[in-house]
Amino acid sequence: MTDTNLTLPSTLRYPITIVQLLVATGTEIRKNTPLLTYRYKTTITQTRDLNEEIEVPAELLAVFEAPVEGIVGKWTVQEGDVIETAGRAFMTVTEACTHAIQFAGMCALCGKDLTFQDYSGYQESERANIKMFHNTAGLAVSMEEAERIERLSAVTLLAARKLILVVDLDQTVIHTTVDPLIGEWKKDPTNSHYLAVKDVYSFCLQDAANPRGYWYYVKVRPGLPEFLERISQLYELHIYTMATKSYATEISKIIDPDGKYFGDRILTRDESGNLEQKNLHRLFPVDTSLVTIIDDRGDVWKWSANLIKVIPYEFFVGIGDINSGFLPKAQDVKATGSTSGGTLTMSPDVDADNLSESGDPSGADKDNELHFLENVLVRVHDQYYKAYDDANVQEQSVNKRKRKRNEDWRKGLPDIKVIMPEMKMNVLKGTVILFSGTIPLGANIDTVDVVIWARSFGATIVKEFSTDVTHLVAERVGTKKVQQAARYSHIKIVTHAWLYMCLSTWTKVPADDFILEVPENSAFDAEIDGEASNNKNNEDKDGDDDDDDDDDDNNKDTDSHHSEESDDSEFSFDEDPVVRCLLVGGPLLTDDMPVATL
């Protein structure tokens, strides 16, 4: 038996005046039992002589009927009360079942069919409209039940000193392609790619359009098994992906074959109800203070304060995320060959020369993002529970506070949405960054992912050169901004690898190992002055592609290069293997590595 506060619906014509209470406390009522009468003001149409219709004011009497069954507890309104707006509680009813958990139109508690809607417009299925479960699309709960579930979950997690980690799949912990060449390479030991793809997993999914099915080839990000094993000691793990249910199920069999880490906590686009955005409230409608997200896309989360953005994993160069076709294009670093009709190669992180003849590919893929990510997650966990201990908040007291009906059980608990931004903002605080040759001509710098990402770590991003700049992040020398910055010893001219290392490790790493060497030139200053004089009437546009090479004798090749720079000048690790090497410790991609056309 549960006490329920009945409230007046929005369908009434407010304001209303309570005229008479029709049932006494302790009365058993059924659905549509008259509960009270009320008056309301309106206008009615009257017909006068010659069939003329006019609108005249009127005060009418109406009856409000019971929307539920139960026993009347107490009235919270009196005769003569004027109710101005909807939502006012007017009585309590003790119900045998509140239908707080529903599945496919049925109450999961009492079995009642809740799809029936009577003339009053009240629908009991609306009492449980929160879908907070991963893989059960038809299951919904009421807000009260959702709060109860999350409170119990929080008590359990706090007792175990754990947090929650929501894990994206594609290009966060795996990389997938559907190119059949991978299957051919895996079958041919004489192929130069055989050892590199020997540990690539494969599975086939069938659908009505292709009964024979499509083959998927999956490369697990290096260190994932160890990462999941260690992080699962500190976090409860959930999968949230824009992929289909069938795809996510197959991937979970690869990365978690025993269901040890994720269990059935897998949410896909088939259940999420949104094909373009992810929302934590789909899983945690009441409270997200314990939740951390790892994803290679920040935009799909609207750069949530719960997000830890990771550098995308790209083993199959030029493929990208095969499940992102319906998502908005990411305004971030553009990968070489990512356009339609590109070529497929192995990532520069794959050292084919170091693959042993025994077939052991260990050490071949030098991507170490998960190592950095694990360190960050441990720091976040430690910081949360330091704040938790400092506040002297224990899970037992949380449970007791909930028993006080009107008190929020979350009061006094730390919040990830506060802790992580505070940790991040100190990393690049005081750092003023100017980009050169990386942001496409005409681009709005405020929407570029790397700019949003860097600002979340406290960096100041500027569009124009000034002596306030502390770091010039450039792809190549010879640009106007590089030449300007080179005149000032306090400005570090660095490769993009420096910035990405800072963002991956949540640490302001020394710039010395990432310096972009600018060759000495006797005509250096004159060239700057000449350019400034010759181009003083040129207005800079958004982006940073005003950084053309300052060579008065630009030939046709240079013009072609500039055109490409204007369109595709976002930095890519794959465009500069040396930068890739600095960031992840991998070898360079050799020119003689075979390339297969898609």
Coordinates of C-alpha atoms in Angstrom, one line a residue:
M1 CA 0.0 0.0 0.0
T2 CA 1.4 3.4 -1.0
D3 CA 0.2 6.9 -0.2
T4 CA -0.2 9.0 -3.3
N5 CA -0.7 12.8 -3.6
L6 CA -3.4 13.5 -6.2
T7 CA -2.9 16.8 -8.0
L8 CA -5.3 18.8 -10.2
P9 CA -4.5 18.4 -13.9
S10 CA -3.8 21.1 -16.5
T11 CA -7.1 20.2 -18.4
L12 CA -9.2 22.2 -15.9
R13 CA -10.1 25.9 -16.7
Y14 CA -8.3 27.8 -14.0
P15 CA -8.8 29.6 -11.7
I16 CA -11.3 27.3 -10.0
T17 CA -13.2 27.5 -6.7
I18 CA -13.8 24.4 -4.6
V19 CA -17.6 24.2 -3.9
Q20 CA -18.0 20.8 -2.2
L21 CA -15.9 17.8 -1.1
L22 CA -18.0 14.7 -1.9
V23 CA -16.1 11.9 -0.1
A24 CA -14.9 11.5 3.5
T25 CA -11.6 10.3 4.8
G26 CA -11.4 6.5 4.9
T27 CA -13.8 6.1 1.9
E28 CA -12.9 3.5 -0.6
I29 CA -13.0 5.0 -4.1
R30 CA -12.9 3.6 -7.6
K31 CA -11.8 5.2 -10.8
N32 CA -14.2 7.9 -11.9
T33 CA -15.8 8.2 -8.4
P34 CA -16.9 11.9 -8.0
L35 CA -14.5 13.6 -5.6
L36 CA -15.4 17.2 -5.6
T37 CA -17.4 19.9 -7.3
Y38 CA -15.9 23.2 -8.4
R39 CA -16.9 26.4 -10.2
Y40 CA -15.1 28.1 -13.0
K41 CA -15.6 31.2 -15.2
T42 CA -15.9 31.0 -19.0
T43 CA -17.9 32.4 -21.9
I44 CA -20.9 30.8 -23.5
T45 CA -22.7 31.4 -26.8
Q46 CA -26.3 32.7 -26.7
T47 CA -28.7 33.2 -29.5
R48 CA -30.7 36.5 -29.6
D49 CA -33.4 37.7 -31.9
L50 CA -32.9 37.1 -35.7
N51 CA -30.5 34.2 -34.8
E52 CA -27.8 36.5 -33.7
E53 CA -25.1 34.7 -31.6
I54 CA -23.2 36.6 -28.9
E55 CA -20.6 35.5 -26.3
V56 CA -21.6 36.2 -22.7
P57 CA -19.6 35.5 -19.5
A58 CA -20.8 32.6 -17.3
E59 CA -19.9 30.7 -14.2
L60 CA -20.3 27.0 -14.5
L61 CA -20.3 24.1 -12.0
A62 CA -18.3 20.9 -12.8
V63 CA -17.4 17.6 -11.1
F64 CA -13.9 16.3 -10.7
E65 CA -13.6 12.5 -10.7
A66 CA -11.1 10.1 -9.2
P67 CA -8.3 9.2 -11.6
V68 CA -7.2 6.2 -9.5
E69 CA -8.5 3.6 -7.1
G70 CA -7.8 3.5 -3.4
I71 CA -8.8 4.7 0.1
V72 CA -9.1 8.4 0.8
G73 CA -6.4 9.6 3.2
K74 CA -6.9 13.3 3.8
W75 CA -8.1 16.4 2.0
T76 CA -5.5 19.1 1.5
V77 CA -8.0 21.7 0.2
Q78 CA -11.2 23.1 1.7
E79 CA -14.5 24.3 0.4
G80 CA -14.2 27.8 -0.8
D81 CA -10.5 27.5 -1.8
V82 CA -9.5 29.2 -5.0
I83 CA -7.0 27.3 -7.1
E84 CA -5.1 29.4 -9.6
T85 CA -3.0 26.9 -11.5
A86 CA -2.6 23.2 -12.2
G87 CA -0.4 20.9 -10.1
R88 CA -2.0 21.7 -6.7
A89 CA -2.2 18.6 -4.4
F90 CA -5.8 18.3 -3.2
M91 CA -5.9 14.9 -1.4
T92 CA -4.0 11.8 -0.5
V93 CA -5.0 8.3 -1.5
T94 CA -3.7 5.0 -0.3
E95 CA -3.3 2.8 -3.4
A96 CA -2.8 -0.9 -3.6
C97 CA -0.4 -0.3 -6.6
T98 CA 1.0 2.9 -8.0
H99 CA 2.1 1.2 -11.3
A100 CA 5.5 2.6 -10.8
I101 CA 7.2 0.0 -13.0
Q102 CA 5.6 -0.7 -16.4
F103 CA 6.5 -2.9 -19.3
A104 CA 4.9 -2.7 -22.7
G105 CA 1.8 -1.1 -21.4
M106 CA 1.3 -3.4 -18.4
C107 CA 2.1 -2.8 -14.8
A108 CA 5.1 -5.0 -13.9
L109 CA 3.9 -5.1 -10.3
C110 CA 0.2 -5.9 -10.4
G111 CA -0.3 -6.9 -14.1
K112 CA -3.0 -4.3 -14.9
D113 CA -3.4 -3.2 -18.5
L114 CA -2.6 0.5 -18.5
T115 CA -3.2 1.3 -22.1
F116 CA -6.9 2.1 -21.6
Q117 CA -7.6 5.9 -21.7
D118 CA -11.1 7.0 -20.5
Y119 CA -13.1 10.2 -21.2
S120 CA -11.3 12.1 -18.5
G121 CA -8.0 12.1 -20.5
Y122 CA -6.1 10.6 -17.5
Q123 CA -3.7 7.9 -18.6
E124 CA -2.0 5.7 -16.0
S125 CA 0.8 4.8 -18.3
E126 CA 2.0 8.3 -17.9
R127 CA 2.8 7.6 -14.3
A128 CA 5.9 5.7 -15.3
N129 CA 7.5 7.6 -18.3
I130 CA 11.2 7.4 -17.4
K131 CA 13.2 4.9 -19.4
M132 CA 16.4 4.4 -17.5
F133 CA 17.3 0.9 -18.4
H134 CA 20.0 -0.2 -20.9
N135 CA 18.6 -2.9 -23.1
T136 CA 14.9 -3.1 -22.3
A137 CA 13.1 -0.6 -24.5
G138 CA 9.6 -1.2 -23.2
L139 CA 10.5 -0.9 -19.5
A140 CA 9.7 2.5 -17.8
V141 CA 9.5 3.7 -14.2
S142 CA 8.0 6.6 -12.3
M143 CA 10.2 9.5 -11.1
E144 CA 9.8 8.3 -7.5
E145 CA 10.9 4.8 -8.5
A146 CA 13.8 6.2 -10.5
E147 CA 15.0 8.1 -7.5
R148 CA 14.7 5.1 -5.3
I149 CA 16.7 3.0 -7.7
E150 CA 19.4 5.6 -8.1
R151 CA 19.6 6.1 -4.3
L152 CA 20.1 2.4 -3.7
S153 CA 22.7 2.3 -6.5
A154 CA 24.6 5.3 -5.0
V155 CA 24.6 3.7 -1.5
T156 CA 26.1 0.5 -3.0
L157 CA 28.7 2.4 -5.0
L158 CA 29.7 4.6 -2.2
A159 CA 30.1 1.6 0.2
A160 CA 32.4 0.0 -2.4
R161 CA 34.1 3.4 -3.1
K162 CA 33.3 3.2 -6.7
L163 CA 32.2 5.7 -9.4
I164 CA 30.3 5.1 -12.7
L165 CA 32.1 5.1 -16.1
V166 CA 30.1 5.3 -19.3
V167 CA 32.2 3.9 -22.2
D168 CA 31.9 4.7 -25.9
L169 CA 32.9 2.0 -28.3
D170 CA 34.0 3.1 -31.8
Q171 CA 37.3 4.9 -31.9
T172 CA 37.4 5.1 -28.1
V173 CA 38.2 1.5 -27.2
I174 CA 38.1 -0.2 -30.6
H175 CA 38.3 0.6 -34.3
T176 CA 36.2 -1.2 -36.9
T177 CA 36.2 -1.5 -40.6
V178 CA 34.1 -3.5 -43.1
D179 CA 36.8 -3.6 -45.8
P180 CA 37.0 -7.2 -47.1
L181 CA 40.7 -6.7 -47.7
I182 CA 41.3 -7.2 -44.0
G183 CA 39.8 -10.7 -44.2
E184 CA 42.1 -11.5 -47.1
W185 CA 45.1 -10.2 -45.3
K186 CA 44.2 -12.4 -42.2
K187 CA 44.0 -15.5 -44.4
D188 CA 47.3 -15.0 -46.2
P189 CA 50.5 -15.5 -44.1
T190 CA 52.6 -14.2 -47.0
N191 CA 50.9 -10.8 -47.0
S192 CA 53.0 -8.0 -45.6
H193 CA 50.0 -7.0 -43.4
Y194 CA 49.4 -10.5 -42.0
L195 CA 51.1 -10.0 -38.7
A196 CA 49.7 -6.6 -38.2
V197 CA 46.1 -7.8 -38.6
K198 CA 46.6 -11.2 -37.0
D199 CA 44.9 -10.1 -33.8
V200 CA 42.0 -8.3 -35.6
Y201 CA 38.7 -9.9 -34.6
S202 CA 35.9 -10.5 -37.1
F203 CA 32.1 -11.2 -37.0
C204 CA 29.3 -11.3 -39.5
L205 CA 25.9 -9.5 -39.1
Q206 CA 22.9 -10.4 -41.3
D207 CA 20.0 -8.3 -42.2
A208 CA 17.0 -8.4 -44.6
A209 CA 18.9 -6.4 -47.3
N210 CA 21.8 -8.8 -47.3
P211 CA 21.0 -12.3 -46.0
R212 CA 24.6 -13.3 -46.5
G213 CA 25.6 -10.7 -44.0
Y214 CA 28.4 -8.1 -43.7
W215 CA 31.7 -8.9 -42.2
Y216 CA 33.1 -6.5 -39.6
Y217 CA 36.8 -6.4 -38.6
V218 CA 37.6 -5.1 -35.2
K219 CA 40.9 -3.9 -33.7
V220 CA 41.0 -3.6 -29.9
R221 CA 42.8 -0.5 -28.7
P222 CA 46.2 -1.6 -27.1
G223 CA 46.0 -2.3 -23.4
L224 CA 42.2 -2.5 -23.3
P225 CA 42.0 -5.9 -21.3
E226 CA 44.3 -4.5 -18.6
F227 CA 42.6 -1.2 -18.7
L228 CA 39.2 -2.8 -18.1
E229 CA 40.5 -5.1 -15.4
R230 CA 42.0 -2.3 -13.3
I231 CA 39.4 0.4 -13.9
S232 CA 36.6 -2.0 -13.1
Q233 CA 37.9 -2.0 -9.5
L234 CA 37.2 1.7 -9.2
Y235 CA 34.2 2.2 -11.6
E236 CA 31.0 0.5 -12.5
L237 CA 31.2 0.2 -16.3
H238 CA 28.4 0.9 -18.8
I239 CA 28.5 1.0 -22.6
Y240 CA 26.7 3.8 -24.5
T241 CA 27.1 3.7 -28.3
M242 CA 25.4 5.1 -31.4
A243 CA 25.8 1.6 -33.0
T244 CA 23.0 -0.9 -33.3
K245 CA 22.1 -3.4 -30.6
S246 CA 23.4 -6.4 -32.7
Y247 CA 26.7 -4.7 -33.4
A248 CA 27.2 -3.6 -29.7
T249 CA 26.4 -7.2 -28.6
E250 CA 29.1 -8.6 -30.8
I251 CA 31.7 -6.0 -29.7
S252 CA 30.9 -6.8 -26.0
K253 CA 31.6 -10.4 -26.7
I254 CA 35.0 -9.4 -28.0
I255 CA 36.0 -7.0 -25.2
D256 CA 34.1 -8.6 -22.4
P257 CA 33.5 -12.2 -23.4
D258 CA 32.4 -13.3 -19.8
G259 CA 30.3 -10.3 -19.1
K260 CA 32.6 -9.5 -16.2
Y261 CA 32.9 -5.8 -16.8
F262 CA 29.7 -4.5 -18.5
G263 CA 27.2 -7.3 -17.9
D264 CA 23.9 -6.2 -19.6
R265 CA 24.7 -2.5 -19.1
I266 CA 24.7 -1.7 -22.8
L267 CA 22.7 1.2 -24.3
T268 CA 22.6 1.5 -28.1
R269 CA 20.8 3.7 -30.6
D270 CA 18.1 1.1 -30.8
E271 CA 17.0 2.0 -27.2
S272 CA 18.3 5.5 -26.7
G273 CA 15.7 7.3 -28.8
N274 CA 18.2 9.8 -30.2
L275 CA 20.4 9.3 -33.3
E276 CA 22.4 12.5 -33.0
Q277 CA 23.0 13.2 -29.3
K278 CA 23.9 11.2 -26.2
N279 CA 22.3 12.2 -22.9
L280 CA 23.3 10.9 -19.4
H281 CA 19.8 11.4 -18.2
R282 CA 18.7 8.5 -20.4
L283 CA 20.6 6.2 -18.0
F284 CA 20.6 8.4 -14.8
P285 CA 17.5 10.6 -14.8
V286 CA 17.9 11.8 -11.2
D287 CA 21.6 12.2 -10.4
T288 CA 24.8 12.2 -12.5
S289 CA 27.1 13.2 -9.7
L290 CA 28.9 9.9 -9.7
V291 CA 29.2 9.5 -13.5
T292 CA 32.2 9.9 -15.8
I293 CA 32.2 9.5 -19.6
I294 CA 35.0 8.5 -21.9
D295 CA 34.3 9.3 -25.6
D296 CA 36.3 10.4 -28.7
R297 CA 33.5 12.8 -29.6
G298 CA 32.7 15.8 -27.3
D299 CA 30.0 17.3 -29.5
V300 CA 27.6 14.4 -29.2
W301 CA 27.6 15.1 -25.4
K302 CA 27.4 18.9 -25.9
W303 CA 30.8 18.9 -24.0
S304 CA 29.2 17.7 -20.8
A305 CA 31.1 18.4 -17.6
N306 CA 31.1 14.7 -17.0
L307 CA 33.1 14.0 -20.2
I308 CA 36.7 12.9 -20.5
K309 CA 37.4 13.3 -24.2
V310 CA 40.0 10.9 -25.6
I311 CA 42.1 11.0 -28.8
P312 CA 40.3 8.9 -31.5
Y313 CA 41.8 5.5 -32.1
E314 CA 42.5 5.0 -35.8
F315 CA 44.1 1.6 -36.6
F316 CA 42.7 1.5 -40.1
V317 CA 43.7 4.8 -41.6
G318 CA 41.0 6.6 -43.5
I319 CA 38.1 4.6 -42.1
G320 CA 37.0 6.7 -39.1
D321 CA 33.9 5.7 -37.1
I322 CA 31.7 3.4 -39.3
N323 CA 28.7 4.2 -37.0
S324 CA 28.8 7.9 -37.3
G325 CA 27.2 8.4 -40.7
F326 CA 24.1 10.1 -39.2
L327 CA 26.0 12.3 -36.8
P328 CA 27.0 15.9 -37.4
K329 CA 30.5 16.2 -38.9
A330 CA 33.0 16.6 -36.1
Q331 CA 34.8 20.0 -36.2
D332 CA 38.1 18.6 -35.2
V333 CA 41.4 17.2 -36.5
K334 CA 40.8 15.7 -39.9
A335 CA 42.4 12.4 -40.6
T336 CA 44.2 11.8 -43.9
G337 CA 42.1 9.8 -46.3
S338 CA 39.0 10.2 -44.3
T339 CA 37.0 11.3 -47.3
S340 CA 34.8 8.9 -49.2
G341 CA 36.8 6.8 -51.7
G342 CA 40.1 7.1 -49.8
T343 CA 42.7 4.4 -49.2
L344 CA 43.2 1.9 -46.5
T345 CA 46.5 1.6 -44.8
M346 CA 47.8 0.6 -41.3
S347 CA 48.1 3.4 -38.8
P348 CA 51.6 4.9 -38.4
D349 CA 51.6 3.5 -34.9
V350 CA 51.9 0.0 -36.4
D351 CA 55.5 -1.0 -36.8
A352 CA 55.4 -3.8 -39.3
D353 CA 59.2 -4.1 -39.1
N354 CA 59.1 -5.0 -35.5
L355 CA 56.4 -7.7 -35.8
S356 CA 58.2 -10.9 -34.9
E357 CA 58.2 -13.8 -37.3
S358 CA 56.6 -15.9 -34.6
G359 CA 53.4 -14.0 -35.3
D360 CA 53.4 -12.2 -31.9
P361 CA 52.2 -8.7 -32.7
S362 CA 52.7 -7.4 -29.1
G363 CA 54.3 -4.0 -29.1
A364 CA 53.4 -3.4 -32.8
D365 CA 50.6 -0.9 -32.2
K366 CA 52.1 1.9 -30.1
D367 CA 48.9 3.8 -29.3
N368 CA 49.1 4.4 -25.5
E369 CA 46.0 6.5 -25.0
L370 CA 44.5 4.0 -22.5
H371 CA 47.5 4.3 -20.3
F372 CA 47.1 8.0 -20.1
L373 CA 43.3 7.6 -19.6
E374 CA 43.7 5.1 -16.8
N375 CA 46.0 7.5 -14.9
V376 CA 43.4 10.3 -15.3
L377 CA 40.5 8.1 -14.2
V378 CA 42.5 7.1 -11.1
R379 CA 43.1 10.7 -10.3
V380 CA 39.4 11.6 -10.7
H381 CA 38.4 8.7 -8.5
D382 CA 40.9 9.7 -5.8
Q383 CA 39.9 13.3 -5.9
Y384 CA 36.2 12.4 -5.6
Y385 CA 36.7 10.2 -2.5
K386 CA 39.0 12.7 -1.0
A387 CA 36.2 15.2 -1.1
Y388 CA 33.8 12.6 0.1
D389 CA 36.0 11.7 3.1
D390 CA 36.6 15.4 3.8
A391 CA 32.9 16.0 4.0
N392 CA 32.5 13.1 6.3
V393 CA 29.7 11.7 4.2
Q394 CA 29.0 8.0 4.7
E395 CA 26.6 5.8 2.7
Q396 CA 24.7 5.0 5.9
S397 CA 23.9 8.7 6.6
V398 CA 22.8 9.1 3.0
N399 CA 20.3 6.3 3.5
K400 CA 19.0 7.9 6.7
R401 CA 18.6 11.3 5.1
K402 CA 16.4 9.9 2.4
R403 CA 14.0 8.8 5.1
K404 CA 13.3 12.4 5.8
R405 CA 10.6 12.9 3.2
N406 CA 11.5 16.3 1.9
E407 CA 15.2 16.2 2.2
D408 CA 17.5 15.5 -0.8
W409 CA 19.6 12.4 -0.3
R410 CA 22.3 13.8 -2.5
K411 CA 22.9 16.8 -0.1
G412 CA 26.5 16.9 0.9
L413 CA 27.8 14.5 -1.7
P414 CA 30.6 15.6 -4.0
D415 CA 29.8 16.0 -7.7
I416 CA 31.9 14.9 -10.7
K417 CA 30.5 17.8 -12.6
V418 CA 32.2 20.1 -10.2
I419 CA 35.4 18.1 -9.5
M420 CA 36.5 17.3 -13.0
P421 CA 36.2 20.9 -14.4
E422 CA 38.1 22.2 -11.4
M423 CA 40.9 19.6 -12.0
K424 CA 41.1 20.4 -15.7
M425 CA 41.0 24.2 -15.5
N426 CA 44.3 24.3 -13.7
V427 CA 46.2 22.3 -16.3
L428 CA 46.7 25.1 -18.9
K429 CA 45.7 28.1 -16.7
G430 CA 47.8 31.1 -17.8
T431 CA 48.6 29.5 -21.2
V432 CA 47.8 31.6 -24.2
I433 CA 47.7 29.6 -27.4
L434 CA 47.7 30.7 -31.0
F435 CA 47.2 28.2 -33.9
S436 CA 49.0 28.5 -37.2
G437 CA 48.1 26.6 -40.3
T438 CA 45.7 24.2 -38.7
I439 CA 42.2 25.7 -38.7
P440 CA 40.5 25.9 -42.1
L441 CA 39.9 29.2 -43.8
G442 CA 36.5 30.6 -42.8
A443 CA 36.0 28.2 -39.9
N444 CA 34.5 29.6 -36.7
I445 CA 37.3 29.0 -34.2
D446 CA 34.8 28.8 -31.3
T447 CA 33.2 25.6 -32.8
V448 CA 36.4 23.7 -33.5
D449 CA 36.7 20.7 -31.1
V450 CA 40.4 21.2 -30.2
V451 CA 39.7 24.8 -29.3
I452 CA 36.7 23.9 -27.1
W453 CA 38.8 21.0 -25.6
A454 CA 41.8 23.3 -24.8
R455 CA 39.6 26.0 -23.3
S456 CA 38.1 23.4 -20.9
F457 CA 41.6 22.9 -19.5
G458 CA 42.0 26.7 -18.8
A459 CA 43.9 27.7 -22.0
T460 CA 43.2 31.0 -23.6
I461 CA 42.9 30.7 -27.4
V462 CA 43.5 33.8 -29.5
K463 CA 43.0 34.4 -33.2
E464 CA 45.7 37.0 -33.8
F465 CA 49.4 37.3 -32.9
S466 CA 50.4 39.3 -29.9
T467 CA 53.2 39.2 -27.3
D468 CA 50.8 37.8 -24.8
V469 CA 51.0 34.4 -26.7
T470 CA 52.9 31.8 -24.7
H471 CA 52.6 28.9 -27.2
L472 CA 52.3 28.9 -30.9
V473 CA 50.9 25.5 -32.0
A474 CA 52.0 25.0 -35.6
E475 CA 52.1 22.4 -38.3
R476 CA 55.0 23.8 -40.3
V477 CA 57.5 26.6 -40.3
G478 CA 57.5 29.5 -42.8
T479 CA 54.1 30.9 -41.9
K480 CA 53.6 34.5 -40.9
K481 CA 52.7 33.7 -37.3
V482 CA 55.6 31.3 -36.9
Q483 CA 58.0 34.1 -38.2
Q484 CA 56.4 36.6 -35.8
A485 CA 56.6 34.3 -32.8
A486 CA 60.2 33.3 -33.5
R487 CA 61.3 36.9 -32.7
Y488 CA 60.3 36.4 -29.0
S489 CA 62.2 34.0 -26.8
H490 CA 59.3 33.6 -24.3
I491 CA 57.0 32.1 -27.0
K492 CA 57.3 28.4 -27.4
I493 CA 56.7 27.3 -31.0
V494 CA 55.5 23.7 -30.7
T495 CA 54.0 20.9 -32.6
H496 CA 50.4 19.8 -32.1
A497 CA 51.7 16.8 -30.2
W498 CA 52.5 19.0 -27.2
L499 CA 48.9 20.2 -26.9
Y500 CA 47.4 16.8 -27.4
M501 CA 49.8 15.3 -24.8
C502 CA 48.7 17.9 -22.3
L503 CA 45.0 17.2 -23.0
S504 CA 45.5 13.4 -22.8
T505 CA 47.5 13.4 -19.6
W506 CA 45.8 16.3 -17.8
T507 CA 49.3 17.7 -17.3
K508 CA 51.1 20.7 -18.7
V509 CA 54.0 18.8 -20.1
P510 CA 57.3 20.6 -20.8
A511 CA 57.4 22.0 -24.3
D512 CA 61.1 21.3 -24.9
D513 CA 60.5 17.9 -26.5
F514 CA 57.9 19.3 -28.9
I515 CA 59.7 22.4 -30.2
L516 CA 59.2 23.1 -33.9
E517 CA 62.6 24.2 -35.0
V518 CA 62.6 27.4 -37.1
P519 CA 65.7 27.6 -39.3
E520 CA 67.7 30.8 -39.0
N521 CA 67.3 33.1 -42.0
S522 CA 69.3 36.3 -42.6
A523 CA 66.3 37.8 -44.5
F524 CA 63.9 36.8 -41.8
D525 CA 63.0 40.2 -40.3
A526 CA 63.0 41.9 -43.6
E527 CA 60.7 39.3 -45.0
I528 CA 58.3 39.9 -42.1
D529 CA 58.3 43.6 -42.6
G530 CA 57.8 43.3 -46.4
E531 CA 54.9 41.0 -45.9
A532 CA 53.3 43.3 -43.3
S533 CA 53.7 46.2 -45.7
N534 CA 52.4 44.3 -48.8
N535 CA 49.5 42.7 -47.0
K536 CA 48.4 45.4 -44.6
N537 CA 45.1 45.8 -46.4
N538 CA 44.3 42.1 -46.2
E539 CA 41.7 41.4 -43.5
D540 CA 42.1 38.2 -41.6
K541 CA 39.2 35.9 -41.7
D542 CA 38.1 33.4 -39.0
G543 CA 40.4 30.5 -38.8
D544 CA 44.2 30.8 -39.1
D545 CA 45.0 30.2 -42.7
D546 CA 46.3 33.7 -43.3
D547 CA 49.6 31.9 -42.6
D548 CA 50.7 31.5 -46.2
D549 CA 54.3 30.9 -47.0
D550 CA 56.1 34.2 -47.3
D551 CA 58.0 33.4 -50.5
D552 CA 57.5 36.0 -53.2
D553 CA 58.3 33.4 -55.8
N554 CA 55.5 31.0 -55.0
N555 CA 55.4 28.5 -57.8
K556 CA 52.5 26.4 -59.0
D557 CA 53.2 23.6 -56.5
T558 CA 53.1 26.1 -53.6
D559 CA 49.8 27.5 -54.8
S560 CA 48.4 24.0 -54.9
H561 CA 49.7 23.3 -51.5
H562 CA 48.0 26.4 -50.1
S563 CA 44.7 25.5 -51.7
E564 CA 44.8 22.2 -50.0
E565 CA 45.9 23.9 -46.7
S566 CA 42.8 26.1 -46.9
D567 CA 40.4 23.2 -47.3
D568 CA 42.0 20.5 -45.2
S569 CA 44.5 22.2 -43.0
E570 CA 43.2 20.8 -39.7
F571 CA 46.1 19.0 -38.0
S572 CA 46.2 15.2 -38.3
F573 CA 48.6 12.9 -36.6
D574 CA 48.8 10.9 -39.8
E575 CA 49.7 14.0 -41.8
D576 CA 52.9 14.3 -39.8
P577 CA 54.3 10.9 -38.8
V578 CA 57.0 12.6 -36.6
V579 CA 54.2 14.3 -34.6
R580 CA 52.4 10.9 -34.3
C581 CA 55.7 9.4 -33.1
L582 CA 56.2 12.0 -30.4
L583 CA 52.7 11.6 -29.0
V584 CA 52.3 7.8 -28.9
G585 CA 55.9 6.6 -29.3
G586 CA 55.2 4.7 -32.5
P587 CA 57.5 4.3 -35.5
L588 CA 57.1 6.1 -38.8
L589 CA 54.9 4.8 -41.6
T590 CA 57.3 3.7 -44.3
D591 CA 56.7 4.8 -47.9
D592 CA 56.9 1.2 -49.2
M593 CA 54.1 -0.1 -47.0
P594 CA 51.5 -1.6 -49.4
V595 CA 48.3 0.4 -49.9
A596 CA 45.0 -1.2 -50.8
T597 CA 42.2 0.7 -52.6
L598 CA 38.8 0.6 -51.0

